[in-house]
PDB file of C-alpha atoms in Angstrom:
ATOM      1  CA  MET N   1     -87.262-296.342 236.037  1.00 75.00           C
ATOM      2  CA  ASN N   2     -87.811-295.192 232.163  1.00 84.00           C
ATOM      3  CA  PHE N   3     -85.171-292.521 231.687  1.00 88.00           C
ATOM      4  CA  SER N   4     -85.665-289.784 229.455  1.00 90.00           C
ATOM      5  CA  ILE N   5     -82.160-287.820 229.124  1.00 92.00           C
ATOM      6  CA  ARG N   6     -81.111-285.158 227.043  1.00 91.00           C
ATOM      7  CA  GLY N   7     -77.969-282.881 226.088  1.00 91.00           C
ATOM      8  CA  GLU N   8     -78.552-279.354 225.657  1.00 89.00           C
ATOM      9  CA  HIS N   9     -75.180-277.584 224.176  1.00 83.00           C
ATOM     10  CA  LEU N  10     -73.853-280.885 225.550  1.00 86.00           C
ATOM     11  CA  GLU N  11     -73.200-284.664 223.659  1.00 89.00           C
ATOM     12  CA  VAL N  12     -74.476-286.998 226.408  1.00 90.00           C
ATOM     13  CA  THR N  13     -71.887-289.855 226.049  1.00 91.00           C
ATOM     14  CA  GLU N  14     -72.936-293.354 226.909  1.00 93.00           C
ATOM     15  CA  ALA N  15     -70.868-293.212 230.638  1.00 93.00           C
ATOM     16  CA  LEU N  16     -72.583-290.285 231.348  1.00 93.00           C
ATOM     17  CA  ARG N  17     -75.661-291.628 230.098  1.00 92.00           C
ATOM     18  CA  ASP N  18     -74.958-294.924 232.454  1.00 94.00           C
ATOM     19  CA  TYR N  19     -73.589-292.382 235.440  1.00 94.00           C
ATOM     20  CA  VAL N  20     -76.872-290.467 235.377  1.00 93.00           C
ATOM     21  CA  GLU N  21     -79.355-294.102 235.045  1.00 92.00           C
ATOM     22  CA  LYS N  22     -76.885-295.939 237.879  1.00 93.00           C
ATOM     23  CA  LYS N  23     -77.272-292.707 240.280  1.00 92.00           C
ATOM     24  CA  LEU N  24     -80.915-291.894 240.018  1.00 90.00           C
ATOM     25  CA  SER N  25     -81.938-295.986 240.327  1.00 88.00           C
ATOM     26  CA  ARG N  26     -80.843-295.867 243.450  1.00 88.00           C
ATOM     27  CA  LEU N  27     -83.884-293.810 244.829  1.00 85.00           C
ATOM     28  CA  GLU N  28     -86.306-296.777 243.381  1.00 84.00           C
ATOM     29  CA  ARG N  29     -85.566-297.776 247.246  1.00 83.00           C
ATOM     30  CA  TYR N  30     -87.601-295.034 248.613  1.00 80.00           C
ATOM     31  CA  PHE N  31     -91.081-296.181 246.858  1.00 75.00           C
ATOM     32  CA  GLU N  32     -93.088-299.191 247.966  1.00 73.00           C
ATOM     33  CA  ALA N  33     -93.562-300.097 244.204  1.00 71.00           C
ATOM     34  CA  PRO N  34     -91.608-299.807 241.430  1.00 72.00           C
ATOM     35  CA  LEU N  35     -91.583-296.318 239.467  1.00 74.00           C
ATOM     36  CA  THR N  36     -93.385-296.750 235.987  1.00 76.00           C
ATOM     37  CA  SER N  37     -93.300-292.801 235.193  1.00 80.00           C
ATOM     38  CA  GLU N  38     -90.734-291.309 233.338  1.00 87.00           C
ATOM     39  CA  VAL N  39     -87.976-289.662 234.506  1.00 89.00           C
ATOM     40  CA  HIS N  40     -87.027-286.284 232.754  1.00 92.00           C
ATOM     41  CA  VAL N  41     -83.201-285.252 232.645  1.00 93.00           C
ATOM     42  CA  THR N  42     -81.554-282.459 230.782  1.00 92.00           C
ATOM     43  CA  LEU N  43     -78.007-281.820 231.262  1.00 93.00           C
ATOM     44  CA  SER N  44     -76.343-278.761 229.631  1.00 92.00           C
ATOM     45  CA  VAL N  45     -73.556-276.265 230.071  1.00 89.00           C
ATOM     46  CA  VAL N  46     -74.714-272.668 230.890  1.00 81.00           C
ATOM     47  CA  LYS N  47     -71.883-269.824 231.667  1.00 82.00           C
ATOM     48  CA  GLY N  48     -69.442-272.578 232.135  1.00 83.00           C
ATOM     49  CA  LEU N  49     -71.397-274.800 234.413  1.00 88.00           C
ATOM     50  CA  GLN N  50     -72.349-278.389 233.980  1.00 91.00           C
ATOM     51  CA  THR N  51     -76.200-278.014 234.636  1.00 92.00           C
ATOM     52  CA  ILE N  52     -78.568-280.980 235.600  1.00 92.00           C
ATOM     53  CA  GLU N  53     -82.392-281.076 235.528  1.00 92.00           C
ATOM     54  CA  VAL N  54     -83.884-284.128 236.974  1.00 92.00           C
ATOM     55  CA  THR N  55     -88.220-284.164 236.800  1.00 90.00           C
ATOM     56  CA  ILE N  56     -89.943-286.859 237.924  1.00 87.00           C
ATOM     57  CA  PRO N  57     -94.235-286.719 238.086  1.00 84.00           C
ATOM     58  CA  LEU N  58     -95.471-288.898 240.596  1.00 78.00           C
ATOM     59  CA  SER N  59     -99.209-289.380 241.442  1.00 73.00           C
ATOM     60  CA  GLY N  60     -99.661-285.912 243.493  1.00 70.00           C
ATOM     61  CA  VAL N  61     -95.887-285.205 244.077  1.00 74.00           C
ATOM     62  CA  MET N  62     -94.087-283.925 241.282  1.00 80.00           C
ATOM     63  CA  LEU N  63     -89.902-284.263 242.595  1.00 85.00           C
ATOM     64  CA  ARG N  64     -87.606-281.699 240.880  1.00 89.00           C
ATOM     65  CA  ALA N  65     -84.263-280.636 241.173  1.00 89.00           C
ATOM     66  CA  GLU N  66     -81.590-279.073 239.537  1.00 90.00           C
ATOM     67  CA  GLU N  67     -78.056-278.241 240.539  1.00 91.00           C
ATOM     68  CA  ARG N  68     -74.657-276.527 238.955  1.00 90.00           C
ATOM     69  CA  ASN N  69     -71.285-277.084 238.894  1.00 90.00           C
ATOM     70  CA  ASN N  70     -67.923-277.039 237.769  1.00 91.00           C
ATOM     71  CA  ASP N  71     -67.941-280.714 236.590  1.00 91.00           C
ATOM     72  CA  MET N  72     -70.946-282.419 235.662  1.00 91.00           C
ATOM     73  CA  TYR N  73     -70.344-285.709 238.079  1.00 92.00           C
ATOM     74  CA  ALA N  74     -70.625-283.473 240.731  1.00 92.00           C
ATOM     75  CA  SER N  75     -73.820-281.858 239.783  1.00 92.00           C
ATOM     76  CA  VAL N  76     -75.377-285.831 239.295  1.00 93.00           C
ATOM     77  CA  ASP N  77     -74.427-286.635 242.969  1.00 93.00           C
ATOM     78  CA  LEU N  78     -75.682-283.309 244.725  1.00 93.00           C
ATOM     79  CA  VAL N  79     -79.324-283.407 242.392  1.00 92.00           C
ATOM     80  CA  ILE N  80     -79.310-287.140 243.720  1.00 92.00           C
ATOM     81  CA  ASP N  81     -78.821-285.832 247.162  1.00 91.00           C
ATOM     82  CA  LYS N  82     -81.514-282.671 246.801  1.00 91.00           C
ATOM     83  CA  LEU N  83     -83.866-285.806 245.474  1.00 90.00           C
ATOM     84  CA  GLU N  84     -83.561-287.879 248.383  1.00 89.00           C
ATOM     85  CA  ARG N  85     -84.588-284.968 250.933  1.00 88.00           C
ATOM     86  CA  GLN N  86     -87.288-283.977 248.762  1.00 85.00           C
ATOM     87  CA  ILE N  87     -88.236-287.646 249.272  1.00 83.00           C
ATOM     88  CA  ARG N  88     -87.946-287.630 252.985  1.00 83.00           C
ATOM     89  CA  LYS N  89     -90.026-284.877 253.682  1.00 82.00           C
ATOM     90  CA  HIS N  90     -92.945-286.268 250.860  1.00 78.00           C
ATOM     91  CA  LYS N  91     -92.484-289.192 252.810  1.00 76.00           C
ATOM     92  CA  THR N  92     -92.800-287.684 255.810  1.00 77.00           C
ATOM     93  CA  LYS N  93     -95.695-285.337 255.324  1.00 75.00           C
ATOM     94  CA  ALA N  94     -97.798-288.271 253.128  1.00 69.00           C
ATOM     95  CA  ASN N  95     -97.271-290.334 255.985  1.00 69.00           C
ATOM     96  CA  ARG N  96     -98.243-287.973 258.545  1.00 73.00           C
ATOM     97  CA  LYS N  97    -101.537-287.535 256.926  1.00 70.00           C
ATOM     98  CA  ILE N  98    -102.017-290.910 256.226  1.00 69.00           C
ATOM     99  CA  ARG N  99    -101.792-292.170 259.521  1.00 69.00           C
ATOM    100  CA  GLN N 100    -104.510-288.824 260.556  1.00 70.00           C
ATOM    101  CA  GLU N 101    -106.559-290.633 258.333  1.00 69.00           C
ATOM    102  CA  GLY N 102    -106.020-293.921 258.533  1.00 61.00           C
ATOM    103  CA  GLY N 103    -105.187-297.030 256.664  1.00 54.00           C
ATOM    104  CA  LYS N 104    -103.981-296.261 253.402  1.00 49.00           C
ATOM    105  CA  ARG N 105    -100.887-297.896 252.409  1.00 53.00           C
ATOM    106  CA  ASP N 106     -97.804-295.844 252.645  1.00 52.00           C
ATOM    107  CA  LEU N 107     -96.066-294.349 249.076  1.00 53.00           C
ATOM    108  CA  PHE N 108     -92.892-294.262 250.454  1.00 56.00           C
ATOM    109  CA  ARG N 109     -90.704-297.047 252.577  1.00 55.00           C
ATOM    110  CA  MET N 110     -90.769-297.014 256.393  1.00 49.00           C
ATOM    111  CA  GLU N 111     -87.076-298.940 256.795  1.00 48.00           C
ATOM    112  CA  ALA N 112     -85.051-296.890 253.425  1.00 48.00           C
ATOM    113  CA  MET N 113     -85.649-293.908 255.697  1.00 48.00           C
ATOM    114  CA  GLY N 114     -84.495-295.252 258.424  1.00 47.00           C
ATOM    115  CA  ALA N 115     -82.684-292.796 261.479  1.00 43.00           C
ATOM    116  CA  SER N 116     -83.309-289.391 258.946  1.00 44.00           C
ATOM    117  CA  THR N 117     -87.035-289.130 259.771  1.00 43.00           C
ATOM    118  CA  ALA N 118     -86.198-287.303 262.790  1.00 41.00           C
ATOM    119  CA  VAL N 119     -84.159-285.101 260.892  1.00 41.00           C
ATOM    120  CA  VAL N 120     -87.144-284.713 258.410  1.00 41.00           C
ATOM    121  CA  ASP N 121     -89.472-283.910 260.922  1.00 42.00           C
ATOM    122  CA  GLU N 122     -87.349-281.283 262.445  1.00 43.00           C
ATOM    123  CA  GLU N 123     -87.063-279.574 258.792  1.00 48.00           C
ATOM    124  CA  ASP N 124     -90.758-279.878 258.307  1.00 51.00           C
ATOM    125  CA  GLU N 125     -91.539-277.087 261.119  1.00 62.00           C
ATOM    126  CA  PHE N 126     -90.933-273.730 258.757  1.00 68.00           C
ATOM    127  CA  GLU N 127     -90.191-270.376 261.210  1.00 76.00           C
ATOM    128  CA  LEU N 128     -92.428-268.113 259.111  1.00 78.00           C
ATOM    129  CA  VAL N 129     -91.015-264.699 260.656  1.00 79.00           C
ATOM    130  CA  ARG N 130     -92.567-262.097 258.387  1.00 84.00           C
ATOM    131  CA  THR N 131     -95.809-261.582 257.330  1.00 85.00           C
ATOM    132  CA  LYS N 132     -96.525-258.287 254.364  1.00 82.00           C
ATOM    133  CA  ARG N 133     -99.470-257.490 253.540  1.00 84.00           C
ATOM    134  CA  PHE N 134    -100.114-254.535 250.308  1.00 80.00           C
ATOM    135  CA  ASN N 135    -102.827-253.335 247.778  1.00 83.00           C
ATOM    136  CA  LEU N 136    -102.003-254.930 244.472  1.00 86.00           C
ATOM    137  CA  LYS N 137    -102.281-252.532 241.868  1.00 84.00           C
ATOM    138  CA  PRO N 138    -103.259-253.460 238.306  1.00 91.00           C
ATOM    139  CA  MET N 139    -100.224-252.980 236.172  1.00 92.00           C
ATOM    140  CA  ASP N 140     -99.527-254.808 232.783  1.00 93.00           C
ATOM    141  CA  VAL N 141     -96.176-257.192 232.684  1.00 93.00           C
ATOM    142  CA  GLU N 142     -93.365-254.673 231.430  1.00 93.00           C
ATOM    143  CA  GLU N 143     -94.693-252.112 234.457  1.00 91.00           C
ATOM    144  CA  ALA N 144     -94.302-255.196 236.692  1.00 92.00           C
ATOM    145  CA  ILE N 145     -90.395-255.650 236.076  1.00 92.00           C
ATOM    146  CA  LEU N 146     -90.259-252.142 236.164  1.00 89.00           C
ATOM    147  CA  GLN N 147     -91.017-251.733 239.384  1.00 88.00           C
ATOM    148  CA  MET N 148     -89.243-255.051 240.488  1.00 86.00           C
ATOM    149  CA  ASN N 149     -85.861-253.552 239.445  1.00 85.00           C
ATOM    150  CA  MET N 150     -86.842-249.829 241.009  1.00 81.00           C
ATOM    151  CA  ILE N 151     -87.212-251.558 244.390  1.00 80.00           C
ATOM    152  CA  GLY N 152     -84.050-254.237 244.152  1.00 81.00           C
ATOM    153  CA  HIS N 153     -85.712-257.835 244.461  1.00 86.00           C
ATOM    154  CA  SER N 154     -85.618-260.451 242.412  1.00 88.00           C
ATOM    155  CA  PHE N 155     -89.272-260.832 242.226  1.00 91.00           C
ATOM    156  CA  PHE N 156     -92.541-258.654 241.966  1.00 91.00           C
ATOM    157  CA  VAL N 157     -96.115-260.208 243.100  1.00 93.00           C
ATOM    158  CA  PHE N 158     -98.883-257.573 240.513  1.00 93.00           C
ATOM    159  CA  ALA N 159    -102.542-257.593 239.780  1.00 93.00           C
ATOM    160  CA  ASN N 160    -102.294-258.092 235.921  1.00 94.00           C
ATOM    161  CA  MET N 161    -104.274-255.526 234.402  1.00 93.00           C
ATOM    162  CA  ASP N 162    -104.789-257.626 230.805  1.00 91.00           C
ATOM    163  CA  THR N 163    -106.138-260.878 232.745  1.00 91.00           C
ATOM    164  CA  ASP N 164    -107.461-259.575 235.773  1.00 90.00           C
ATOM    165  CA  GLN N 165    -105.489-262.053 238.145  1.00 92.00           C
ATOM    166  CA  VAL N 166    -102.666-262.049 240.225  1.00 93.00           C
ATOM    167  CA  ASN N 167     -99.382-262.623 238.605  1.00 94.00           C
ATOM    168  CA  VAL N 168     -95.786-262.937 239.808  1.00 95.00           C
ATOM    169  CA  VAL N 169     -92.777-261.602 237.479  1.00 95.00           C
ATOM    170  CA  TYR N 170     -88.939-262.915 238.623  1.00 95.00           C
ATOM    171  CA  LYS N 171     -85.513-262.050 237.606  1.00 92.00           C
ATOM    172  CA  ARG N 172     -84.266-265.530 235.893  1.00 89.00           C
ATOM    173  CA  ASP N 173     -80.397-266.728 236.358  1.00 85.00           C
ATOM    174  CA  ASP N 174     -79.530-266.013 233.010  1.00 85.00           C
ATOM    175  CA  GLY N 175     -80.718-262.356 233.297  1.00 85.00           C
ATOM    176  CA  LYS N 176     -83.719-262.481 231.370  1.00 91.00           C
ATOM    177  CA  TYR N 177     -87.352-262.509 232.949  1.00 94.00           C
ATOM    178  CA  GLY N 178     -90.249-264.933 233.979  1.00 95.00           C
ATOM    179  CA  LEU N 179     -94.212-264.358 234.395  1.00 95.00           C
ATOM    180  CA  ILE N 180     -95.672-267.208 237.042  1.00 95.00           C
ATOM    181  CA  GLU N 181     -99.672-266.954 236.468  1.00 92.00           C
ATOM    182  CA  PRO N 182    -102.635-269.160 237.696  1.00 91.00           C
ATOM    183  CA  ALA N 183    -103.652-272.244 234.998  1.00 86.00           C
ATOM    184  CA  GLN N 184    -106.629-271.359 233.712  1.00 72.00           C
TER     185      GLN N 184
END
């Protein structure tokens, strides 16, 4: 694994760098071949909380996890747990697809998962409890943010009048707003 570790509003000490690399290296046991992609790690302090963001691009899968805690080392441990759950989930889906199509080599190692595979199968079945349908009113981003705040939601789906596409505005943890739009 190649690591790209950077700090925002935080000095990345050698001890912290070694700890992050050691913990993330444990994830290699889940893969058939050694990972050649670069693992992007951002360590930061936001509102007094130690935050770690990890992004691991793989072929067909993007593993990403973020965790906040009062202690950076605890944040690292928690983000590793999240990534392991994501890997187990993707492994189950990939191997199920491979069994259906037949014959392709597994991306993930079977023996590394052990007994946890049965748990992932249960987690993989999501229960849809409600479906909403509504007409998308064309509006600009500012109006969409106002509508979102009026109804008290953390996101709002709308038809962007500038691009004629469906967009989503959302409220970020830092109190600012984000916009999700389809790639061109």
